[in-house]
Amino acid sequence: MSWAGRPATEIAEAVRQGEVSAVTVVREHLDVIAKRDQAVNAFRVVREQALDEARALQDRRDLPDLPLAGVPVAVKDNLEVAGEAPRNGSRATSKVPVAHDHPAVERLRAAGAVIVGLTNVPELCLVGTGDSHFGTVRNPWNLTRTAGGSSSGGAAAVAAGMVPLALGNDGMGSLRIPAAACGVLAIKPGAGLVPPPTHPWRGLSENGPIATTAADLALTLSVLAADPGLTDAHRYGTRTEPAPRMLRSVWADEDEDYAFRAPQDLNRTSPEPFDLRVAVSPQPLPPGLPVDAEFQAAARAAADALRVAGHTALDRSRRLPVWLGPATVAAWLACAAEDADELDRTRLEPRTRALARAGRLLRSLNLDGARGRARWSDYAADKWFDTVDVLVTPTLATVPPRADRWGRRGLLRNVLVNVRYAPATGAWNMCGWPALTVPFATHSTGLPIGVQLVAPPGGEPHLLGMAAQLEASRPWPRHAPGYSA
């Protein structure tokens, strides 16, 4: 049986115990990528040198202690991987390979992960559709639909069983949107937990993992955050301090020493109970932004499942403030302008040029969303959240659009398609709060429906614990139909 398609926790345990070599694991994943990616187009670069890196990993003396030993990981093509050129979905960016890894990539490698490729994104990661000069990423659940964006290729690669984990980032939903579209999990950490992207979008964007299980998500986040207390957060809904002496190169500062605890009880599926106040908001959007009835029903069903798991679930009819939507769009366009300003505009796609022009205009009028963002993050988000611990909403408002070349179209078409199908994620970038998406239902079209969980700062353990409870209450297919191992 192939190791491709298995969870990261299972792969790492087998490599640590000597049941399989990292070379075999990586080779099998590269073979699967070669067979499946012609249809999906998840990868811009597939790194054949990953086999040499897997051989070197096998020789590491600390192999039995590595939390991600031999686990193949795909990295979003706007993050630095030594020896590769991060193209950010654009022919206007440099082709010169970088010399050093991004700090998040460094942490993955230190933990034993093997980087097998760079995944496709829309140009400059500006939109929720996965098309660019390098091709169109297609949704493994339905190849005529987009995989979402902007961590498009990462979500598609995980959903198609080409890798167990992907590293992406989220500036207005760019992890949660594609993960929901492709039926996998992703978490946008709160501000300051994980080293941010090189272009952090004024602090709106955070790096985070994509996975097929809550256990894999928690383990990878713990590595990215250099916080071993998150490793078992999916089981307990809280941080759990490890016993002393941990692998220094993975999680510890130079003057600290912890003990690595490899995930235990891999067959255990039921997380420990814990009790929080949960508010469900099937329609959190202001008037004029509808949410598909089946997506609303999925959010209600998730809240019911959490109620059965022991939480106090409350209905929340209050909608997000009307002023927050325009502020969020303005902030998005302002970031587009800043990213485009650094490049040769003549080499950018029509969509990118149009978004950047709009951003420059708003910036010149002092309407870049900064005041609305400050208002929301300083006090309005906390006031709107009230006394609840976690909010449950649909991740998307409707099924993802077709996998077209949206980059060749103008401002209005692209703004409308993004705002109509993915308007529920950006609010939580505007305040820097953690948010997670978990698959929980299937739409009548056959596409997956994701449910978004949001918590105040520091709430990542709650989100991971609840994701595991939802996973246990209604197990979902870990991969899109036809892509199982």
PDB file of C-alpha atoms in Angstrom, residues 21-162:
ATOM      1  CA  SER A  21      12.360   5.398   4.839  1.00  0.00           C
ATOM      2  CA  ALA A  22      11.800   9.060   4.078  1.00  0.00           C
ATOM      3  CA  VAL A  23      13.130   8.348   0.580  1.00  0.00           C
ATOM      4  CA  THR A  24      10.376   5.829  -0.107  1.00  0.00           C
ATOM      5  CA  VAL A  25       7.718   8.191   1.209  1.00  0.00           C
ATOM      6  CA  VAL A  26       8.922  11.106  -0.899  1.00  0.00           C
ATOM      7  CA  ARG A  27       9.386   8.989  -4.037  1.00  0.00           C
ATOM      8  CA  GLU A  28       5.829   7.660  -3.784  1.00  0.00           C
ATOM      9  CA  HIS A  29       4.440  11.172  -3.371  1.00  0.00           C
ATOM     10  CA  LEU A  30       6.431  12.449  -6.345  1.00  0.00           C
ATOM     11  CA  ASP A  31       5.021   9.576  -8.414  1.00  0.00           C
ATOM     12  CA  VAL A  32       1.480  10.521  -7.407  1.00  0.00           C
ATOM     13  CA  ILE A  33       2.120  14.179  -8.236  1.00  0.00           C
ATOM     14  CA  ALA A  34       3.354  13.156 -11.697  1.00  0.00           C
ATOM     15  CA  LYS A  35       0.174  11.148 -12.314  1.00  0.00           C
ATOM     16  CA  ARG A  36      -2.412  13.536 -10.888  1.00  0.00           C
ATOM     17  CA  ASP A  37      -1.168  17.065 -11.355  1.00  0.00           C
ATOM     18  CA  GLN A  38      -1.607  17.189 -15.114  1.00  0.00           C
ATOM     19  CA  ALA A  39      -5.353  17.545 -14.517  1.00  0.00           C
ATOM     20  CA  VAL A  40      -5.251  19.678 -11.343  1.00  0.00           C
ATOM     21  CA  ASN A  41      -2.230  21.971 -11.988  1.00  0.00           C
ATOM     22  CA  ALA A  42      -1.536  22.403  -8.273  1.00  0.00           C
ATOM     23  CA  PHE A  43       2.247  22.721  -8.659  1.00  0.00           C
ATOM     24  CA  ARG A  44       4.323  25.307 -10.474  1.00  0.00           C
ATOM     25  CA  VAL A  45       7.547  23.552  -9.454  1.00  0.00           C
ATOM     26  CA  VAL A  46       8.054  19.919  -8.457  1.00  0.00           C
ATOM     27  CA  ARG A  47      11.391  19.532  -6.682  1.00  0.00           C
ATOM     28  CA  GLU A  48      13.121  16.345  -7.798  1.00  0.00           C
ATOM     29  CA  GLN A  49      15.951  17.262  -5.401  1.00  0.00           C
ATOM     30  CA  ALA A  50      13.492  16.392  -2.637  1.00  0.00           C
ATOM     31  CA  LEU A  51      14.754  12.808  -2.971  1.00  0.00           C
ATOM     32  CA  ASP A  52      18.297  13.899  -2.123  1.00  0.00           C
ATOM     33  CA  GLU A  53      16.954  15.904   0.808  1.00  0.00           C
ATOM     34  CA  ALA A  54      15.039  12.830   2.005  1.00  0.00           C
ATOM     35  CA  ARG A  55      18.265  10.781   1.865  1.00  0.00           C
ATOM     36  CA  ALA A  56      20.039  13.404   3.935  1.00  0.00           C
ATOM     37  CA  LEU A  57      17.155  13.361   6.407  1.00  0.00           C
ATOM     38  CA  GLN A  58      17.569   9.601   6.860  1.00  0.00           C
ATOM     39  CA  ASP A  59      21.101  10.257   8.099  1.00  0.00           C
ATOM     40  CA  ARG A  60      20.081  12.767  10.764  1.00  0.00           C
ATOM     41  CA  ARG A  61      20.918  11.549  14.255  1.00  0.00           C
ATOM     42  CA  ASP A  62      17.773  13.194  15.602  1.00  0.00           C
ATOM     43  CA  LEU A  63      15.451  11.379  13.175  1.00  0.00           C
ATOM     44  CA  PRO A  64      13.637   9.456  15.979  1.00  0.00           C
ATOM     45  CA  ASP A  65      12.693  12.787  17.556  1.00  0.00           C
ATOM     46  CA  LEU A  66      11.432  14.696  14.515  1.00  0.00           C
ATOM     47  CA  PRO A  67       7.705  15.552  14.650  1.00  0.00           C
ATOM     48  CA  LEU A  68       7.352  15.710  10.838  1.00  0.00           C
ATOM     49  CA  ALA A  69       9.944  13.063   9.972  1.00  0.00           C
ATOM     50  CA  GLY A  70       9.829  12.403   6.231  1.00  0.00           C
ATOM     51  CA  VAL A  71       6.505  14.174   5.669  1.00  0.00           C
ATOM     52  CA  PRO A  72       6.205  15.673   2.146  1.00  0.00           C
ATOM     53  CA  VAL A  73       5.048  19.302   2.233  1.00  0.00           C
ATOM     54  CA  ALA A  74       4.053  21.683  -0.558  1.00  0.00           C
ATOM     55  CA  VAL A  75       4.870  25.376  -0.135  1.00  0.00           C
ATOM     56  CA  LYS A  76       2.946  28.317  -1.572  1.00  0.00           C
ATOM     57  CA  ASP A  77       4.773  30.080  -4.384  1.00  0.00           C
ATOM     58  CA  ASN A  78       5.038  33.395  -2.534  1.00  0.00           C
ATOM     59  CA  LEU A  79       7.289  31.991   0.209  1.00  0.00           C
ATOM     60  CA  GLU A  80      11.038  31.580  -0.002  1.00  0.00           C
ATOM     61  CA  VAL A  81      12.445  28.081  -0.503  1.00  0.00           C
ATOM     62  CA  ALA A  82      16.233  28.030  -0.855  1.00  0.00           C
ATOM     63  CA  GLY A  83      17.281  27.361  -4.425  1.00  0.00           C
ATOM     64  CA  GLU A  84      13.905  28.314  -5.901  1.00  0.00           C
ATOM     65  CA  ALA A  85      12.460  31.584  -7.208  1.00  0.00           C
ATOM     66  CA  PRO A  86       9.124  32.491  -5.582  1.00  0.00           C
ATOM     67  CA  ARG A  87       7.171  33.799  -8.566  1.00  0.00           C
ATOM     68  CA  ASN A  88       3.955  34.765  -6.733  1.00  0.00           C
ATOM     69  CA  GLY A  89       1.908  33.784  -9.758  1.00  0.00           C
ATOM     70  CA  SER A  90       3.400  36.489 -11.962  1.00  0.00           C
ATOM     71  CA  ARG A  91       5.728  36.787 -14.934  1.00  0.00           C
ATOM     72  CA  ALA A  92       6.665  40.230 -13.558  1.00  0.00           C
ATOM     73  CA  THR A  93       8.512  38.773 -10.566  1.00  0.00           C
ATOM     74  CA  SER A  94      12.169  37.760 -10.469  1.00  0.00           C
ATOM     75  CA  LYS A  95      13.366  34.419 -11.838  1.00  0.00           C
ATOM     76  CA  VAL A  96      16.441  34.494  -9.605  1.00  0.00           C
ATOM     77  CA  PRO A  97      16.478  31.700  -6.988  1.00  0.00           C
ATOM     78  CA  VAL A  98      16.666  32.813  -3.356  1.00  0.00           C
ATOM     79  CA  ALA A  99      19.500  31.727  -1.095  1.00  0.00           C
ATOM     80  CA  HIS A 100      17.575  31.139   2.113  1.00  0.00           C
ATOM     81  CA  ASP A 101      14.344  29.598   3.326  1.00  0.00           C
ATOM     82  CA  HIS A 102      11.566  31.651   4.827  1.00  0.00           C
ATOM     83  CA  PRO A 103      11.570  31.166   8.642  1.00  0.00           C
ATOM     84  CA  ALA A 104       8.349  29.102   8.417  1.00  0.00           C
ATOM     85  CA  VAL A 105       9.979  26.827   5.846  1.00  0.00           C
ATOM     86  CA  GLU A 106      13.071  26.576   8.055  1.00  0.00           C
ATOM     87  CA  ARG A 107      10.905  25.348  10.917  1.00  0.00           C
ATOM     88  CA  LEU A 108       9.264  22.713   8.745  1.00  0.00           C
ATOM     89  CA  ARG A 109      12.640  21.423   7.564  1.00  0.00           C
ATOM     90  CA  ALA A 110      14.023  21.406  11.101  1.00  0.00           C
ATOM     91  CA  ALA A 111      11.054  19.264  12.114  1.00  0.00           C
ATOM     92  CA  GLY A 112      11.860  16.716   9.395  1.00  0.00           C
ATOM     93  CA  ALA A 113       9.522  17.798   6.583  1.00  0.00           C
ATOM     94  CA  VAL A 114      10.665  17.479   2.965  1.00  0.00           C
ATOM     95  CA  ILE A 115       9.641  20.263   0.567  1.00  0.00           C
ATOM     96  CA  VAL A 116       8.419  18.562  -2.635  1.00  0.00           C
ATOM     97  CA  GLY A 117       7.273  21.604  -4.580  1.00  0.00           C
ATOM     98  CA  LEU A 118       5.919  25.125  -4.909  1.00  0.00           C
ATOM     99  CA  THR A 119       2.188  25.490  -5.483  1.00  0.00           C
ATOM    100  CA  ASN A 120       0.375  27.734  -7.939  1.00  0.00           C
ATOM    101  CA  VAL A 121      -1.355  30.951  -6.892  1.00  0.00           C
ATOM    102  CA  PRO A 122      -3.254  33.741  -8.664  1.00  0.00           C
ATOM    103  CA  GLU A 123      -1.075  36.685  -9.607  1.00  0.00           C
ATOM    104  CA  LEU A 124       0.273  38.382  -6.457  1.00  0.00           C
ATOM    105  CA  CYS A 125      -2.168  36.241  -4.431  1.00  0.00           C
ATOM    106  CA  LEU A 126      -4.819  38.931  -4.833  1.00  0.00           C
ATOM    107  CA  VAL A 127      -7.995  36.908  -5.410  1.00  0.00           C
ATOM    108  CA  GLY A 128      -9.960  33.817  -4.451  1.00  0.00           C
ATOM    109  CA  THR A 129      -9.595  32.084  -7.816  1.00  0.00           C
ATOM    110  CA  GLY A 130      -6.536  30.047  -8.765  1.00  0.00           C
ATOM    111  CA  ASP A 131      -5.563  31.226 -12.251  1.00  0.00           C
ATOM    112  CA  SER A 132      -2.360  32.939 -13.359  1.00  0.00           C
ATOM    113  CA  HIS A 133       0.257  33.119 -16.111  1.00  0.00           C
ATOM    114  CA  PHE A 134       1.337  29.637 -14.921  1.00  0.00           C
ATOM    115  CA  GLY A 135      -2.068  28.060 -15.514  1.00  0.00           C
ATOM    116  CA  THR A 136      -5.352  27.464 -13.721  1.00  0.00           C
ATOM    117  CA  VAL A 137      -5.623  25.367 -10.563  1.00  0.00           C
ATOM    118  CA  ARG A 138      -8.682  23.130 -10.761  1.00  0.00           C
ATOM    119  CA  ASN A 139     -10.768  21.785  -7.917  1.00  0.00           C
ATOM    120  CA  PRO A 140     -10.211  18.020  -7.444  1.00  0.00           C
ATOM    121  CA  TRP A 141     -13.907  17.658  -6.524  1.00  0.00           C
ATOM    122  CA  ASN A 142     -14.960  19.106  -9.870  1.00  0.00           C
ATOM    123  CA  LEU A 143     -12.310  20.060 -12.414  1.00  0.00           C
ATOM    124  CA  THR A 144     -14.582  22.671 -13.994  1.00  0.00           C
ATOM    125  CA  ARG A 145     -14.533  24.679 -10.727  1.00  0.00           C
ATOM    126  CA  THR A 146     -11.794  26.790  -9.197  1.00  0.00           C
ATOM    127  CA  ALA A 147      -9.838  25.448  -6.260  1.00  0.00           C
ATOM    128  CA  GLY A 148     -10.247  28.821  -4.572  1.00  0.00           C
ATOM    129  CA  GLY A 149      -7.409  31.119  -3.658  1.00  0.00           C
ATOM    130  CA  SER A 150      -5.015  32.368  -3.119  1.00  0.00           C
ATOM    131  CA  SER A 151      -3.414  29.246  -1.570  1.00  0.00           C
ATOM    132  CA  SER A 152      -4.973  27.486  -4.530  1.00  0.00           C
ATOM    133  CA  GLY A 153      -2.428  24.830  -5.386  1.00  0.00           C
ATOM    134  CA  GLY A 154      -1.791  23.933  -1.754  1.00  0.00           C
ATOM    135  CA  ALA A 155      -5.427  23.128  -1.040  1.00  0.00           C
ATOM    136  CA  ALA A 156      -5.834  21.269  -4.341  1.00  0.00           C
ATOM    137  CA  ALA A 157      -2.671  19.212  -3.761  1.00  0.00           C
ATOM    138  CA  VAL A 158      -3.823  18.163  -0.287  1.00  0.00           C
ATOM    139  CA  ALA A 159      -7.356  17.376  -1.470  1.00  0.00           C
ATOM    140  CA  ALA A 160      -6.002  15.287  -4.349  1.00  0.00           C
ATOM    141  CA  GLY A 161      -3.742  13.247  -2.052  1.00  0.00           C
ATOM    142  CA  MET A 162      -0.547  14.554  -3.631  1.00  0.00           C
TER     143      MET A 162
END
